[in-house]
Coordinates of C-alpha atoms in Angstrom, one line a residue:
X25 CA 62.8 124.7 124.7
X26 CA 60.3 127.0 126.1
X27 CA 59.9 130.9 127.1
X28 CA 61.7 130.3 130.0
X29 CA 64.5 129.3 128.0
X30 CA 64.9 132.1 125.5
X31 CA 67.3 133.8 127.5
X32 CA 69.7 131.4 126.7
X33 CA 69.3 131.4 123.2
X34 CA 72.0 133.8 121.1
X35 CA 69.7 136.6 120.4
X36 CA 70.2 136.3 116.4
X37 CA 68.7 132.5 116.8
X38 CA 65.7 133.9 119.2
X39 CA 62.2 134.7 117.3
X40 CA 61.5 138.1 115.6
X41 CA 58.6 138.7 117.5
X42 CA 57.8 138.3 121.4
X43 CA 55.0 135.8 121.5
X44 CA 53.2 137.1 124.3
X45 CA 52.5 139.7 122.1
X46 CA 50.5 137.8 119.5
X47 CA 47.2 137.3 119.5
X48 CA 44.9 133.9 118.0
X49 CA 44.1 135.8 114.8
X50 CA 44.8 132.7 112.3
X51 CA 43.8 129.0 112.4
X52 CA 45.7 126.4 110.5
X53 CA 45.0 123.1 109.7
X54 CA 47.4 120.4 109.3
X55 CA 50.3 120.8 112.4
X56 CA 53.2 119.7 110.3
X57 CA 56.8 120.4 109.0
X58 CA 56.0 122.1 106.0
X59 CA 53.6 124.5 107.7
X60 CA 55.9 125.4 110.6
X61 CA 58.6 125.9 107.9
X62 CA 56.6 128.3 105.5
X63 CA 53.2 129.9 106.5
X64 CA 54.4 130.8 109.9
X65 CA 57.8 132.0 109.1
X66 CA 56.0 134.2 106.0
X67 CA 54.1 135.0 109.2
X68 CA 56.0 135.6 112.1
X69 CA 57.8 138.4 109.5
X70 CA 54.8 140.2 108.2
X71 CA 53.9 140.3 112.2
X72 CA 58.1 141.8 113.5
X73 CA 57.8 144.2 110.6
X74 CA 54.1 145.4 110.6
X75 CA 53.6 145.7 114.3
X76 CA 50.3 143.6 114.1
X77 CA 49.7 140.9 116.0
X78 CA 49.0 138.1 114.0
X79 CA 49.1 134.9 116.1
X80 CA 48.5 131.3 114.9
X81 CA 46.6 128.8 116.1
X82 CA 47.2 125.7 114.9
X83 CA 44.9 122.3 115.0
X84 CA 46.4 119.0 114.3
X85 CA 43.4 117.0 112.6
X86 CA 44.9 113.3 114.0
X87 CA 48.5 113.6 115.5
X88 CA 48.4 114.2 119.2
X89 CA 52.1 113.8 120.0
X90 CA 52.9 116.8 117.8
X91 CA 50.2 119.0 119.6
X92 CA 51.6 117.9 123.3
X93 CA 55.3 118.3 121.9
X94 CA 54.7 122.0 121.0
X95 CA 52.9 122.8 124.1
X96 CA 55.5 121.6 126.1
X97 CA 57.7 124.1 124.4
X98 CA 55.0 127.1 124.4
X99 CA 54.9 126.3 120.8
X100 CA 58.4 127.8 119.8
X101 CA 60.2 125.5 117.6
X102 CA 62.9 125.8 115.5
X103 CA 63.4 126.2 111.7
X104 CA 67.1 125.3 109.9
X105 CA 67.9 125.9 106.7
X106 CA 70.3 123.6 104.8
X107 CA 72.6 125.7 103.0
X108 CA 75.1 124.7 101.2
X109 CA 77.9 126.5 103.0
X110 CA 76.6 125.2 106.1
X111 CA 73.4 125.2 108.0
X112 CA 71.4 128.1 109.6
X113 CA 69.0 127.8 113.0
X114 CA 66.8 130.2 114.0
X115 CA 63.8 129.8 117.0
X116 CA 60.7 130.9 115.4
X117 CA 57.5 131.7 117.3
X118 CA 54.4 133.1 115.6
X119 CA 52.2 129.9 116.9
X120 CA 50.5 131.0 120.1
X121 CA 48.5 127.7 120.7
X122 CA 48.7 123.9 119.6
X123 CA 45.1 122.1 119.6
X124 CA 44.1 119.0 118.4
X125 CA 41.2 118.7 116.4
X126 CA 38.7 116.3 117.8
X127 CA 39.7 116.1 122.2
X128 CA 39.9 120.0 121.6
X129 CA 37.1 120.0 119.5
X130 CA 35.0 123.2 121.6
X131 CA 38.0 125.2 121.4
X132 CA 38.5 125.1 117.8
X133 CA 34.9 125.6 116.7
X134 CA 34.8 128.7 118.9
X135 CA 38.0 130.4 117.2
X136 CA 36.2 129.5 113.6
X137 CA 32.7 131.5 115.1
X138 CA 35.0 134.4 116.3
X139 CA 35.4 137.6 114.7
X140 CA 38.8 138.0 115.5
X141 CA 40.3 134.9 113.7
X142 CA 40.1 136.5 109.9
X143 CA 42.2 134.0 108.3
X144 CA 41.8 130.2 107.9
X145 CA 44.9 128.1 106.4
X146 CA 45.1 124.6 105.4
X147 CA 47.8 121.8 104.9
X148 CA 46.1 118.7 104.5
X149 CA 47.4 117.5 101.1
X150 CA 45.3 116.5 98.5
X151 CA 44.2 112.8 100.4
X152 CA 42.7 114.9 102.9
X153 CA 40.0 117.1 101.2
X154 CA 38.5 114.0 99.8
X155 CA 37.4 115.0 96.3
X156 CA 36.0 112.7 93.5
X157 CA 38.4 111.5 91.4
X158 CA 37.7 113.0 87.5
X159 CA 34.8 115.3 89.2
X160 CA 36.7 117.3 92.0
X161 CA 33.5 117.3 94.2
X162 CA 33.3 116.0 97.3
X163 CA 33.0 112.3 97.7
X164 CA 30.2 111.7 99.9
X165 CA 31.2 107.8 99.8
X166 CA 34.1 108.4 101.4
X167 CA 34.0 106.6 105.5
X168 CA 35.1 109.4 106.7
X169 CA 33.1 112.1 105.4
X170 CA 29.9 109.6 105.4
X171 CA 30.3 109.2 109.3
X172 CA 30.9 113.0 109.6
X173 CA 27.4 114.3 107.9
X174 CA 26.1 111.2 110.0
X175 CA 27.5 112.6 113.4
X176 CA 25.2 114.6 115.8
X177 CA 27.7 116.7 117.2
X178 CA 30.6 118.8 116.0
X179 CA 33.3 116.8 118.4
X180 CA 32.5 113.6 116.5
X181 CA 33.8 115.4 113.1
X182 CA 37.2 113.9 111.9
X183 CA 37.8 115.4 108.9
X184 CA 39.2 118.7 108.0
X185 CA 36.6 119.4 105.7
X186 CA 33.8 118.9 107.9
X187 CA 35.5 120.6 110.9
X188 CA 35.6 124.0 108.7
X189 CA 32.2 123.2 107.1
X190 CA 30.7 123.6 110.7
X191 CA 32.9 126.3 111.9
X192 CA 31.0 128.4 108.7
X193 CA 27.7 127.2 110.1
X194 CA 28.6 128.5 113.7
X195 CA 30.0 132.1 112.3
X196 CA 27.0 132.7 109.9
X197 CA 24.9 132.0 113.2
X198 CA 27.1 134.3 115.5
X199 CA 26.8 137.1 113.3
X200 CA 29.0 135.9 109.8
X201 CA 32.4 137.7 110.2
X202 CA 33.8 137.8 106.9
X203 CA 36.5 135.2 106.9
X204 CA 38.8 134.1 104.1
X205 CA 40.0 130.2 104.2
X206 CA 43.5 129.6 102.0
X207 CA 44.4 126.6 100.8
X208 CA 48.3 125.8 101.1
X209 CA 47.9 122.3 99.3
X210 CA 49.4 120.9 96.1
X211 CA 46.5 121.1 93.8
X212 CA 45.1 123.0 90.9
X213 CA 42.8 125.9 91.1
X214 CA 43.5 124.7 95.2
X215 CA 40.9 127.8 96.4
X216 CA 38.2 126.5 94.1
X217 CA 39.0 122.9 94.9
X218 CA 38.8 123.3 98.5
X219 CA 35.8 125.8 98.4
X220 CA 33.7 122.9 96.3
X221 CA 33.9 120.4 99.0
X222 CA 33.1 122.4 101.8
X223 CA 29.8 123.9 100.2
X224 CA 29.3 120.0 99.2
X225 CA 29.5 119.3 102.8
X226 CA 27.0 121.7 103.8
X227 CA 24.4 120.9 100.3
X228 CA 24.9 117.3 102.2
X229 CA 24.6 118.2 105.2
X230 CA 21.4 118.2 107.6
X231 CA 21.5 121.1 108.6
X232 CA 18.4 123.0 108.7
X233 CA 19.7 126.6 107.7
X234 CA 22.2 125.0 105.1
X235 CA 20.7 127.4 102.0
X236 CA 21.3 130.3 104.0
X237 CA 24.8 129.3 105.0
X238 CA 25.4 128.6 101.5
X239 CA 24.3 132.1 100.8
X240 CA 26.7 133.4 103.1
X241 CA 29.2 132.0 101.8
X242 CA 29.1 133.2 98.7
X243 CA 29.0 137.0 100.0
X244 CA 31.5 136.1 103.2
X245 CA 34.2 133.4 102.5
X246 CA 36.7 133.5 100.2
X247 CA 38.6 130.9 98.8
X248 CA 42.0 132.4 97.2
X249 CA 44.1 130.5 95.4
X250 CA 47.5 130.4 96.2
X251 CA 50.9 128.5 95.5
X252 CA 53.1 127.3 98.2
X253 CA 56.8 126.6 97.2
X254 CA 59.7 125.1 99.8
X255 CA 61.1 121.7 100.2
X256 CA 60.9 120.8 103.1
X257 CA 62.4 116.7 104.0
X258 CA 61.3 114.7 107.0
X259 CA 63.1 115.6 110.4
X260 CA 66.0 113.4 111.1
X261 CA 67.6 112.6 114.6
X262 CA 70.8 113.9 113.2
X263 CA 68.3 117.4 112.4
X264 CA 67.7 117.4 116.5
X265 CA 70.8 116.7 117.3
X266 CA 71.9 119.8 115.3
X267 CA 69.2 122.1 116.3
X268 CA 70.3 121.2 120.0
X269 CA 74.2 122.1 119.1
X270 CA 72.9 125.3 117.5
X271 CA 70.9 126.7 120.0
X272 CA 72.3 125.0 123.6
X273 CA 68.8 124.1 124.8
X274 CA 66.8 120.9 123.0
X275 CA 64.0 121.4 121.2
X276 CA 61.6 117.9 120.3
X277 CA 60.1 119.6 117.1
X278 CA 62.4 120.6 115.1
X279 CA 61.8 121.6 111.1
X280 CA 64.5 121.6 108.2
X281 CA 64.3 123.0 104.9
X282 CA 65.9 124.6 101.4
X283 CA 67.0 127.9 101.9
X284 CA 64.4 129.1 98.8
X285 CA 60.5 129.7 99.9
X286 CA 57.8 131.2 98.0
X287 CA 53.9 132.0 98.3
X288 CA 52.1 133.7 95.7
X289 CA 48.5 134.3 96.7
X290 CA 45.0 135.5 94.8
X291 CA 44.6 139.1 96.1
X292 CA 41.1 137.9 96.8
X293 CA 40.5 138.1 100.6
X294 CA 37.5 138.6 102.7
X295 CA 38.7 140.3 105.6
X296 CA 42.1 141.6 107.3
X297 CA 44.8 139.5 106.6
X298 CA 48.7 139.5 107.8
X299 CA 50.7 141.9 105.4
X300 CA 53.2 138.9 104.0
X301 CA 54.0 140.9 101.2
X302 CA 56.5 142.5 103.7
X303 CA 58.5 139.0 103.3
X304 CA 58.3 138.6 100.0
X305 CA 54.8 136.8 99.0
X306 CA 53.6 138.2 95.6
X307 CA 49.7 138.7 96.0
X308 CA 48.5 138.7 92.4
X309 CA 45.0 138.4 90.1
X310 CA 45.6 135.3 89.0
X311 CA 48.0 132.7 90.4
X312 CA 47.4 129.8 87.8
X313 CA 50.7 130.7 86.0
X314 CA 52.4 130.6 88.8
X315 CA 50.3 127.3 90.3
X316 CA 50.7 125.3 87.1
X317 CA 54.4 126.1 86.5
X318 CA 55.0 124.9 90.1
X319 CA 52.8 122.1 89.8
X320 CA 53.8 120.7 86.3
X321 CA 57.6 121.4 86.2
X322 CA 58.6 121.1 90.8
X323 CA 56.2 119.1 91.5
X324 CA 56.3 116.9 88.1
X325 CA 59.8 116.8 87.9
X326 CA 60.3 115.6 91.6
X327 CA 57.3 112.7 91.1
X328 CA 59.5 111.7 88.1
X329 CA 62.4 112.0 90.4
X330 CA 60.8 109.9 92.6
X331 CA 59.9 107.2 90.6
X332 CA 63.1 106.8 88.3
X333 CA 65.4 107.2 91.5
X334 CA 63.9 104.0 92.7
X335 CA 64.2 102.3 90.0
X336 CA 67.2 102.9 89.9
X337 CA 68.4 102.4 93.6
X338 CA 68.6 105.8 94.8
X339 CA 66.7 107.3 98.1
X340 CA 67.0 111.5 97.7
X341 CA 66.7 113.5 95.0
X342 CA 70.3 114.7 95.5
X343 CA 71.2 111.0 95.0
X344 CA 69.3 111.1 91.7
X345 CA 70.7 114.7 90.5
X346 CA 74.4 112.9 91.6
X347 CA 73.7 110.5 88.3
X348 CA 74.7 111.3 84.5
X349 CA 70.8 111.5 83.7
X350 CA 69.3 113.5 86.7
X351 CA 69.9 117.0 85.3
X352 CA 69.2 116.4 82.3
X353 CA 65.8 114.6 83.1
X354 CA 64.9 118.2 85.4
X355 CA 65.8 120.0 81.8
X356 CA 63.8 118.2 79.2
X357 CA 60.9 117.7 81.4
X358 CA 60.6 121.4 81.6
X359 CA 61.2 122.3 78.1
X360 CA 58.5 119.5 76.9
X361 CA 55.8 120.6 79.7
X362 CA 56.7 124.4 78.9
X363 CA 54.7 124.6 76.1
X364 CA 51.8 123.7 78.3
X365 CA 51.8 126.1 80.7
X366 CA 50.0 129.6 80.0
X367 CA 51.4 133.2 79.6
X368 CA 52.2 135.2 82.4
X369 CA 54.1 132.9 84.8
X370 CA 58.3 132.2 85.4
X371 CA 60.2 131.3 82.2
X372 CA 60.4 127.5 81.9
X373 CA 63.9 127.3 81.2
X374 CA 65.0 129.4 84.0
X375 CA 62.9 128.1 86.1
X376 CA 64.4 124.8 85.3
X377 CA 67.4 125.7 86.2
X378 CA 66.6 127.0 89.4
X379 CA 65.2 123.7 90.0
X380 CA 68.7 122.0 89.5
X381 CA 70.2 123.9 91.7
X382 CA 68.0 123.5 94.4
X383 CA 67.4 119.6 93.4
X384 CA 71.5 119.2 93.8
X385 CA 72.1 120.7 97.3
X386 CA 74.1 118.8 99.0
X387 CA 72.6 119.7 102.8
X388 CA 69.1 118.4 101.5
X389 CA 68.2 115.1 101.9
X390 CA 64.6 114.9 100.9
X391 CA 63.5 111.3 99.9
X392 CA 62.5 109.7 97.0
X393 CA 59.9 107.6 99.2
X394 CA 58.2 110.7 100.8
X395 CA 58.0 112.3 97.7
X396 CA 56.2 108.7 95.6
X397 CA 54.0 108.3 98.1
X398 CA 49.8 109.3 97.6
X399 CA 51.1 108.8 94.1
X400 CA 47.6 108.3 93.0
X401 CA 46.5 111.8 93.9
X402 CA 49.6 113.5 92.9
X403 CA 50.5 112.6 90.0
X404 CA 46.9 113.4 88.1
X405 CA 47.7 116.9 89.3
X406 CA 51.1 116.8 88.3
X407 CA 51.4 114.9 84.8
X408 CA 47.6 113.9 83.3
X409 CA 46.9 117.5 82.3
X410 CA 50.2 118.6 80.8
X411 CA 49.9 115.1 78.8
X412 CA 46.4 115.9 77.6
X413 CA 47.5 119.8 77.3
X414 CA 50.6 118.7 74.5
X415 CA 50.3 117.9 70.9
X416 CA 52.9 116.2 70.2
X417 CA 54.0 112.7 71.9
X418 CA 55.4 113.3 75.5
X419 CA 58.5 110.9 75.9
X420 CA 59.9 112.3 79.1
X421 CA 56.3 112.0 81.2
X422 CA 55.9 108.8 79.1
X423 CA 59.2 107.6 80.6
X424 CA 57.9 109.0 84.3
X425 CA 54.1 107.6 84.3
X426 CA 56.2 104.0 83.4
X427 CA 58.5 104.7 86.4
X428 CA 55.3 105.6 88.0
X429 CA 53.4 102.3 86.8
X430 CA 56.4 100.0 87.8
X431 CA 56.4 101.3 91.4
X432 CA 52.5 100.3 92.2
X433 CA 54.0 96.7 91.6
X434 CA 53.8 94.7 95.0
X435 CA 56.7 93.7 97.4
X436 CA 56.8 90.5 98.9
X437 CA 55.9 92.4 102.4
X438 CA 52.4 93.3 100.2
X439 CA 53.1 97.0 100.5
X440 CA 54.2 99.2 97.2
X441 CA 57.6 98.1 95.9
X442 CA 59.7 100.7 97.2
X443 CA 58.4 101.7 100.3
X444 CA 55.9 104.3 99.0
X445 CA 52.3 104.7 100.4
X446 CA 49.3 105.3 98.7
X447 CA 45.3 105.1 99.3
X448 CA 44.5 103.3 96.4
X449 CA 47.4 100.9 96.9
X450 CA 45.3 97.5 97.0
X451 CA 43.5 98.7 93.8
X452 CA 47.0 99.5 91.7
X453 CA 48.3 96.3 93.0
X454 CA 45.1 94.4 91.4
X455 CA 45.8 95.7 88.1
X456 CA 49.1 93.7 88.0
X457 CA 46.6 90.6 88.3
X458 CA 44.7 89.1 85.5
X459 CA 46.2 90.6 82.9
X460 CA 47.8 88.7 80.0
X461 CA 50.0 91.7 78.7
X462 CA 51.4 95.2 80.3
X463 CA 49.4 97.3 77.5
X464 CA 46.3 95.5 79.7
X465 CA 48.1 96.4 83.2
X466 CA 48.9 100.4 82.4
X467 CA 45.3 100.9 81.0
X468 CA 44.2 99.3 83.9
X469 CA 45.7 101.8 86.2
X470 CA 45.1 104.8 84.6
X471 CA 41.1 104.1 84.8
X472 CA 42.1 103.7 88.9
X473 CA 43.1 106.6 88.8
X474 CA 40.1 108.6 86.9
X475 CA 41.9 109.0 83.3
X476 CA 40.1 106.8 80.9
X477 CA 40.5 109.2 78.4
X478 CA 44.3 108.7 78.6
X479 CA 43.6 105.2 79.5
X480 CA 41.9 105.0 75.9
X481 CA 45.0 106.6 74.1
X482 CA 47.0 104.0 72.5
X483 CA 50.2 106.1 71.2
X484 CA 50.6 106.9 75.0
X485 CA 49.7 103.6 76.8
X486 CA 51.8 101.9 73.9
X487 CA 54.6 104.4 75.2
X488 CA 54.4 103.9 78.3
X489 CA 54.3 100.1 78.2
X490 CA 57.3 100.1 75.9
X491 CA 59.4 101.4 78.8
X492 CA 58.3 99.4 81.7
X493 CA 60.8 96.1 80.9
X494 CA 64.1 98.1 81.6
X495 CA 62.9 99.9 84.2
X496 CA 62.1 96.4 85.9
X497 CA 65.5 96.1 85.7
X498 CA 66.8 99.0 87.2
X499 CA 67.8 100.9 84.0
X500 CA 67.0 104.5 82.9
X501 CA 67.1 104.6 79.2
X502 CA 66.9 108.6 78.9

């Protein structure tokens, strides 16, 4: 795939704007599926139906295969959306330039200084903004961020976090362009989150003019919140396979995804932005309705997919919704978090059964193991404050944090027992050792994790423990 190759492309599957005609007026962070499967389509609309030429560039902070892939196709790609009467292909081309972050390290830190790049977007999950666990402030500790405020020039920064916090330095010095930088990450209050660790970068930072950069950006940058909403499963051979049936020509970067998308921003922005309202994102005063309902019933209910589907032998979430306890799981997690959540946002029992319908799809295949893994930074986002928001015992996220607990168990490979992934792996698995009883173990692991206040609660650890032995077995008691 390429420009050369549109004209062989049905014109229905071809982009809704002409590339050439974009310009490098947005830099994203974080050159993955989801991104190519949200932001820029959201994008690549509000550009064919405004006129304006709002062009991404986007900066892969580690993975250069992706970056050489998409260049090879003059970043066009294509997006396919698993519906359930059948699936839908289209070629989608809003991303004008593919960079990655450290070999094209002069290139990105000139489109940060520029005026003309108004927008900066992130995907780089919760692992990669590197917060404190219990504080939210940037951990300082961390390797990666210790060798970055270490590193004497701005190609030597690896992280995300870094890279931006010297891209502000540059723009405050090249005249301070007002620029607004939107989180598209799974987290709470994300725009505050990701705002605190970058002006902890610069506090930390050596920098001689750091109090003045601070003090532009505070009048400069904004930090909108936002909430980001569209599953989006790994790509599959089959998935390339299909996009090459679809469209005639091949196409190495393929993305998949639901048919339902949402983004609902803070109307708080700095500068010019694109006009995404024109496809359907809802710009608003205050998103944390909206962010908690997605993060406490999608998010929680597909961690406590996750985590019971292993358990009990499954590997997608359709697989789990396929089983007599599935549904109902999706219902009463929703109707016990519900209460939780604050006025103003989607109704929790519709909203549930939205999520059925889209858990159930037959054409997705998103799994279980993607979705458990970093389990130790989702999961306080997605369960700890809903239990600590409730007043009455939580049985359903007290089943889930057990499923939770039995998955940081080690297999005999030494990795997590089913596959998953996580940062603080070695720690979790420790807590299984030296313990006489499990009351001991699930304590244990919610102090890893920063909660030693629910750590401390007996009614809940008691609950939690109480569930563990038939889930060791492989059975859901729900």
């Amino acid at each position: 795939m390429g420009r050369a190759s549109l004209g062989r492309i049905a014109p229905e599957l071809r982009p809704a704007v002409d590339p050439r005609e974009l310009r490098p007026r947005i830099v994203h962070f974080g050159l993955g599926a989801f991104h190519r499967a949200h932001q820029a389509v959201y994008t690549e609309h509000a550009s064919a139906r405004s006129g304006e030429p709002w062009g991404i560039v986007a900066v892969a902070p580690r993975s250069a295969r992706v970056v050489a892939a998409m260049r090879a196709q003059d970043c066009l790609y294509s997006v396919t959306e698993r519906r359930p009467d059948g699936p839908a292909t289209r070629v989608v081309g809003s991303v004008v330039e593919a960079l990655a972050m450290g070999p094209d390290a002069g290139r990105v830190d000139a489109l940060l200084a520029s005026p003309e790049v108004t927008v900066l977007t992130l995907t780089i999950t919760e692992k990669g903004h590197h917060r404190r666990p219990g504080t939210g402030e940037l951990d300082t500790r961390a390797p990666e961020i210790a060798a970055d405020l270490a590193a004497r020039e701005t190609g030597d920064l690896t992280t995300v976090v870094g890279r931006i916090a010297a891209g502000l330095v540059a723009r405050m010095r090249s005249g301070g362009a007002p620029v607004t930088v939107v989180s598209c990450d799974n987290m709470a209050a994300n725009g505050a989150a990701l705002a605190t660790v970058v002006r902890g970068f610069v506090e930390a930072s050596s920098w001689p003019d750091r109090r003045a950069v601070l003090d532009w950006m505070a009048a400069s940058a904004a930090f909108p919140s936002t909430v980001v909403d569209r599953i989006v499963p790994a790509t599959t051979d089959t998935d390339r396979h299909a996009a090459h049936a679809a469209l005639g020509v091949r196409d190495a970067v393929p993305v998949v995804g639901e048919p339902y998308r949402q983004w609902v921003l803070e109307d708080s922005f700095a500068g010019p932005r694109p006009p995404w309202e024109r496809d359907g994102a809802l710009f608003v005063p205050d998103v944390v309705p909206y962010q908690l309902t997605k993060l406490r019933l999608l998010n929680g209910a597909h961690s406590a997919l996750a985590y019971l589907g292993a358990a009990a032998g499954r590997t997608t979430v359709a697989g789990v919704l396929a089983t007599d306890w599935g549904e109902r799981l999706v219902r009463a997690l929703c109707s016990e978090v519900g209460p939780t959540l604050p006025a103003g946002g989607p109704d929790p029992a519709a909203y549930a059964g939205d999520l059925v319908e889209r858990f159930r799809n037959p054409a997705m295949r998103h799994l279980l193991q993607q979705i458990g893994s970093d389990g130790s930074l989702k999961i306080p986002e997605r369960w700890f404050d809903a239990l600590r928001a409730a007043r009455s015992r939580t049985p359903v996220l007290e089943l889930a944090l057990a499923a939770w607990a039995n998955a940081t168990r080690s297999a005999e490979d030494g990795g997590q027992l089913f596959g998953t992934t996580d940062p603080a792996a070695a720690a979790l698995a420790d807590c299984w050792q030296g313990t006489t009883t499990l009351h001991d173990t699930v304590r244990r692991l919610l102090q890893v994790l920063g909660a030693v206040d629910l750590a401390e609660d007996d009614t809940l650890v008691s609950g939690v423990t109480a569930r563990l032995p038939a889930l060791r077995a492989g059975h859901i008691d729900f």
